[in-house]
Amino acid sequence: GAVVSQHPSRVICKSGTSVKIECRSLDFQATTMFWYRQFPKQSLMLMATSNEGSKATYEQGVEKDKFLINHASLTLSTLTVTSAHPEDSSFYICSAATSNEQYFGPGTRLTVT
Amino acid sequence: QKEVEQNSGPLSVPEGAIASLNCTYSDRVSQSFFWYRQYSGKSPELIMSIYSNGDKEDGRFTAQLNKASQYVSLLIRDSQPSDSATYLCAVGGNTGGFKTIFGAGTRLFVKA
């Protein structure tokens, strides 16, 4: 299957700082990229959908000024968690979609202390 | 708003048995259906996709889709302990860049 990478895989930051997570589709160009968040023992929750060159579409309840998404190219999207707080600690997963299927990155474990 | 529902489990089956995972969805216009496997602490991995009514087989996995009943299932034959994971059902639209809606997942435990 298609390969999607995420970096970093794990990050610990202090409250109030910002963290950037990169998502890359390595062997295909993604029409759309998605960002999800998953808390322990819960399902994936879609945060936002982004298309290259346009503004991301955020799901209800997700603050666009807190979770900044930049979709610079058909193979790269970044999520920046600004002014992180302990409640932002979660597993952040990106996915990249072709016209038919969606492939997930390995996820980034964010811990805010 | 689309909804995708799964029994949370855990579903426990003995090694070698058939595991049957079920999923229902509410949006009749859904066109694409997926099963993902997620091990604890890991990202979901696509194991099956199905787009038309009927069965689709891939190795030990068979996906079954019934659009009239808005029902999709996954059968795992000859279950192995390594199949123990959470299985996520996902439903998408019919255009490029669709938004996939995920069920909460069913935890499967295969006993050796």
Coordinates of C-alpha atoms in Angstrom, one line a residue:
Chain A
G1 CA 0.0 0.0 0.0
A2 CA 0.9 3.7 -0.1
V3 CA 3.3 5.1 2.4
V4 CA 2.6 8.1 4.6
S5 CA 5.2 9.3 7.1
Q6 CA 4.8 11.5 10.1
H7 CA 7.5 13.4 12.1
P8 CA 8.1 13.4 14.9
S9 CA 6.7 10.1 16.2
R10 CA 6.8 11.3 19.8
V11 CA 7.1 14.7 21.3
I12 CA 7.0 16.1 24.8
C13 CA 6.6 19.8 25.3
K14 CA 5.9 22.3 28.0
S15 CA 2.6 24.0 28.4
G16 CA 2.4 27.2 26.4
T17 CA 4.8 26.1 23.7
S18 CA 4.0 25.2 20.1
V19 CA 4.6 22.0 18.3
K20 CA 4.7 21.3 14.6
I21 CA 3.9 17.8 13.2
E22 CA 4.7 17.0 9.6
C23 CA 2.8 14.5 7.4
R24 CA 4.2 13.4 4.0
S25 CA 2.9 11.0 1.4
L26 CA 6.1 9.3 0.2
D27 CA 5.1 7.5 -3.0
F28 CA 2.0 9.2 -4.2
Q29 CA 0.4 12.6 -4.5
A30 CA -2.5 13.1 -2.2
T31 CA -5.6 14.9 -3.3
T32 CA -6.5 15.5 0.3
M33 CA -4.9 15.2 3.7
F34 CA -6.8 14.7 6.9
W35 CA -5.8 15.3 10.5
Y36 CA -7.2 13.1 13.3
R37 CA -6.8 13.0 17.0
Q38 CA -7.3 9.9 19.1
F39 CA -7.6 9.9 22.9
P40 CA -6.9 6.6 24.8
K41 CA -9.6 3.9 24.1
Q42 CA -11.5 6.2 21.8
S43 CA -12.0 6.3 18.1
L44 CA -10.4 8.6 15.6
M45 CA -11.8 12.1 15.6
L46 CA -11.4 14.1 12.5
M47 CA -10.0 17.5 13.2
A48 CA -9.7 19.0 9.8
T49 CA -9.5 18.3 6.1
S50 CA -7.0 20.1 3.8
N51 CA -6.4 20.4 0.1
E52 CA -3.2 21.6 -1.3
G53 CA -3.1 25.3 -1.8
S54 CA -6.4 26.1 0.0
K55 CA -7.5 26.7 3.6
A56 CA -8.2 23.7 5.8
T57 CA -11.8 22.9 6.7
Y58 CA -12.1 22.3 10.4
E59 CA -14.6 20.1 12.1
Q60 CA -17.0 21.6 14.6
G61 CA -15.4 22.3 17.9
V62 CA -11.9 22.4 16.6
E63 CA -10.2 25.8 17.0
K64 CA -8.6 26.8 13.7
D65 CA -6.4 29.3 15.5
K66 CA -5.1 26.7 17.8
F67 CA -4.5 23.9 15.3
L68 CA -2.8 25.6 12.3
I69 CA -2.7 23.5 9.2
N70 CA -0.6 24.2 6.2
H71 CA -0.8 22.1 3.1
A72 CA 2.2 23.3 1.2
S73 CA 2.2 20.6 -1.6
L74 CA 0.5 17.5 -2.8
T75 CA 2.9 15.5 -0.6
L76 CA 3.2 17.6 2.6
S77 CA 0.9 18.9 5.2
T78 CA 1.8 20.3 8.7
L79 CA -0.2 20.6 11.8
T80 CA 1.0 23.1 14.4
V81 CA -0.5 22.9 17.9
T82 CA -0.1 26.4 19.3
S83 CA 0.1 27.3 22.9
A84 CA -0.3 23.7 23.9
H85 CA -1.9 22.6 27.1
P86 CA -2.0 19.3 28.9
E87 CA -5.5 18.6 27.6
D88 CA -4.0 18.7 24.0
S89 CA -2.0 15.6 24.9
S90 CA -3.2 13.0 22.5
F91 CA -2.2 10.8 19.5
Y92 CA -2.3 12.8 16.3
I93 CA -2.7 10.9 13.1
C94 CA -2.6 12.3 9.6
S95 CA -3.8 10.5 6.5
A96 CA -3.5 11.1 2.8
A97 CA -6.1 10.2 0.3
T98 CA -6.1 9.3 -3.3
S99 CA -9.3 9.4 -5.2
N100 CA -10.4 6.1 -3.7
E101 CA -8.6 5.2 -0.5
Q102 CA -7.0 6.8 2.5
Y103 CA -3.7 5.8 4.1
F104 CA -2.6 6.7 7.5
G105 CA 0.7 8.0 8.9
P106 CA 2.2 6.2 11.9
G107 CA 0.9 8.9 14.3
T108 CA 2.6 11.4 16.6
R109 CA 2.2 11.0 20.4
L110 CA 2.1 14.5 21.9
T111 CA 2.5 14.9 25.7
V112 CA 2.2 18.4 27.1
T113 CA 3.6 18.8 30.6
Chain B
Q1 CA -24.3 13.7 9.7
K2 CA -23.1 10.3 8.8
E3 CA -23.0 7.7 11.5
V4 CA -21.1 4.5 11.6
E5 CA -21.9 2.0 14.3
Q6 CA -19.9 -1.0 15.6
N7 CA -20.2 -3.2 18.6
S8 CA -17.3 -2.2 20.8
G9 CA -16.7 -5.7 22.0
P10 CA -14.4 -7.2 23.1
L11 CA -15.1 -10.1 20.8
S12 CA -13.3 -13.1 21.9
V13 CA -12.7 -16.1 19.6
P14 CA -10.4 -19.1 20.0
E15 CA -7.4 -19.5 17.7
G16 CA -8.4 -21.0 14.3
A17 CA -12.1 -19.9 14.5
I18 CA -13.8 -17.4 12.3
A19 CA -14.2 -13.9 13.7
S20 CA -17.2 -11.9 12.5
L21 CA -17.1 -8.1 12.8
N22 CA -20.2 -6.1 11.9
C23 CA -20.9 -2.5 11.0
T24 CA -23.9 -0.4 10.1
Y25 CA -24.0 3.0 8.6
S26 CA -26.7 5.6 8.3
D27 CA -25.9 7.5 5.1
R28 CA -27.5 5.7 2.1
V29 CA -25.4 7.5 -0.5
S30 CA -22.1 6.2 0.9
Q31 CA -20.1 4.6 -1.8
S32 CA -16.9 3.3 -0.2
F33 CA -16.3 1.1 2.7
F34 CA -13.2 0.2 4.5
W35 CA -11.9 -2.0 7.3
Y36 CA -8.8 -0.9 9.3
R37 CA -6.9 -2.7 11.9
Q38 CA -5.4 -0.8 14.8
Y39 CA -3.0 -2.2 17.3
S40 CA -2.7 -0.5 20.6
G41 CA -0.7 2.7 20.4
K42 CA -0.3 2.4 16.6
S43 CA -2.0 4.0 13.6
P44 CA -4.8 2.3 11.7
E45 CA -3.8 0.0 8.8
L46 CA -6.0 -0.5 5.8
I47 CA -6.8 -4.2 5.4
M48 CA -9.9 -4.2 3.1
S49 CA -11.8 -1.9 0.9
I50 CA -15.1 -2.7 -0.8
Y51 CA -17.3 -0.6 -3.1
S52 CA -20.0 -2.9 -4.5
N53 CA -22.5 -5.3 -3.0
G54 CA -21.4 -8.8 -2.3
D55 CA -18.3 -10.4 -0.9
K56 CA -14.6 -9.5 -1.5
E57 CA -12.0 -11.9 -0.3
D58 CA -8.3 -11.2 0.4
G59 CA -6.4 -14.1 2.0
R60 CA -8.0 -14.8 5.4
F61 CA -10.2 -11.7 5.2
T62 CA -13.6 -11.4 3.6
A63 CA -15.5 -8.2 3.5
Q64 CA -19.3 -8.3 2.9
L65 CA -21.4 -5.3 1.8
N66 CA -25.1 -5.0 1.7
K67 CA -26.1 -1.5 0.7
A68 CA -29.8 -2.1 0.9
S69 CA -29.4 -3.1 4.6
Q70 CA -26.6 -0.5 5.1
Y71 CA -24.5 -3.2 6.5
V72 CA -20.8 -4.2 6.1
S73 CA -19.0 -7.0 7.8
L74 CA -15.5 -8.4 8.0
L75 CA -14.8 -12.1 8.4
I76 CA -11.4 -13.3 9.6
R77 CA -10.9 -17.0 8.9
D78 CA -8.4 -19.1 10.9
S79 CA -8.0 -16.4 13.4
Q80 CA -4.6 -16.0 14.9
P81 CA -3.5 -14.3 18.2
S82 CA -1.7 -11.7 16.0
D83 CA -5.2 -10.7 14.7
S84 CA -6.0 -9.4 18.2
A85 CA -6.5 -5.7 17.6
T86 CA -9.2 -3.1 17.3
Y87 CA -11.0 -3.2 13.9
L88 CA -12.4 0.1 12.6
C89 CA -15.1 0.3 10.0
A90 CA -15.0 3.4 7.9
V91 CA -17.5 4.8 5.4
G92 CA -16.8 7.4 2.7
G93 CA -18.5 9.3 -0.1
N94 CA -18.2 8.9 -3.8
T95 CA -15.9 11.8 -4.8
G96 CA -12.2 12.3 -4.6
G97 CA -11.1 13.9 -1.4
F98 CA -14.2 12.4 0.4
K99 CA -14.4 12.6 4.2
T100 CA -14.3 9.2 5.8
I101 CA -16.3 8.6 8.9
F102 CA -15.0 6.0 11.3
G103 CA -16.9 3.8 13.7
A104 CA -15.6 3.5 17.3
G105 CA -14.1 0.1 16.5
T106 CA -14.5 -3.4 17.7
R107 CA -11.9 -5.0 19.9
L108 CA -11.0 -8.5 18.9
F109 CA -9.2 -10.9 21.1
V110 CA -8.0 -14.2 19.7
K111 CA -7.2 -16.8 22.4
A112 CA -4.3 -19.1 21.8

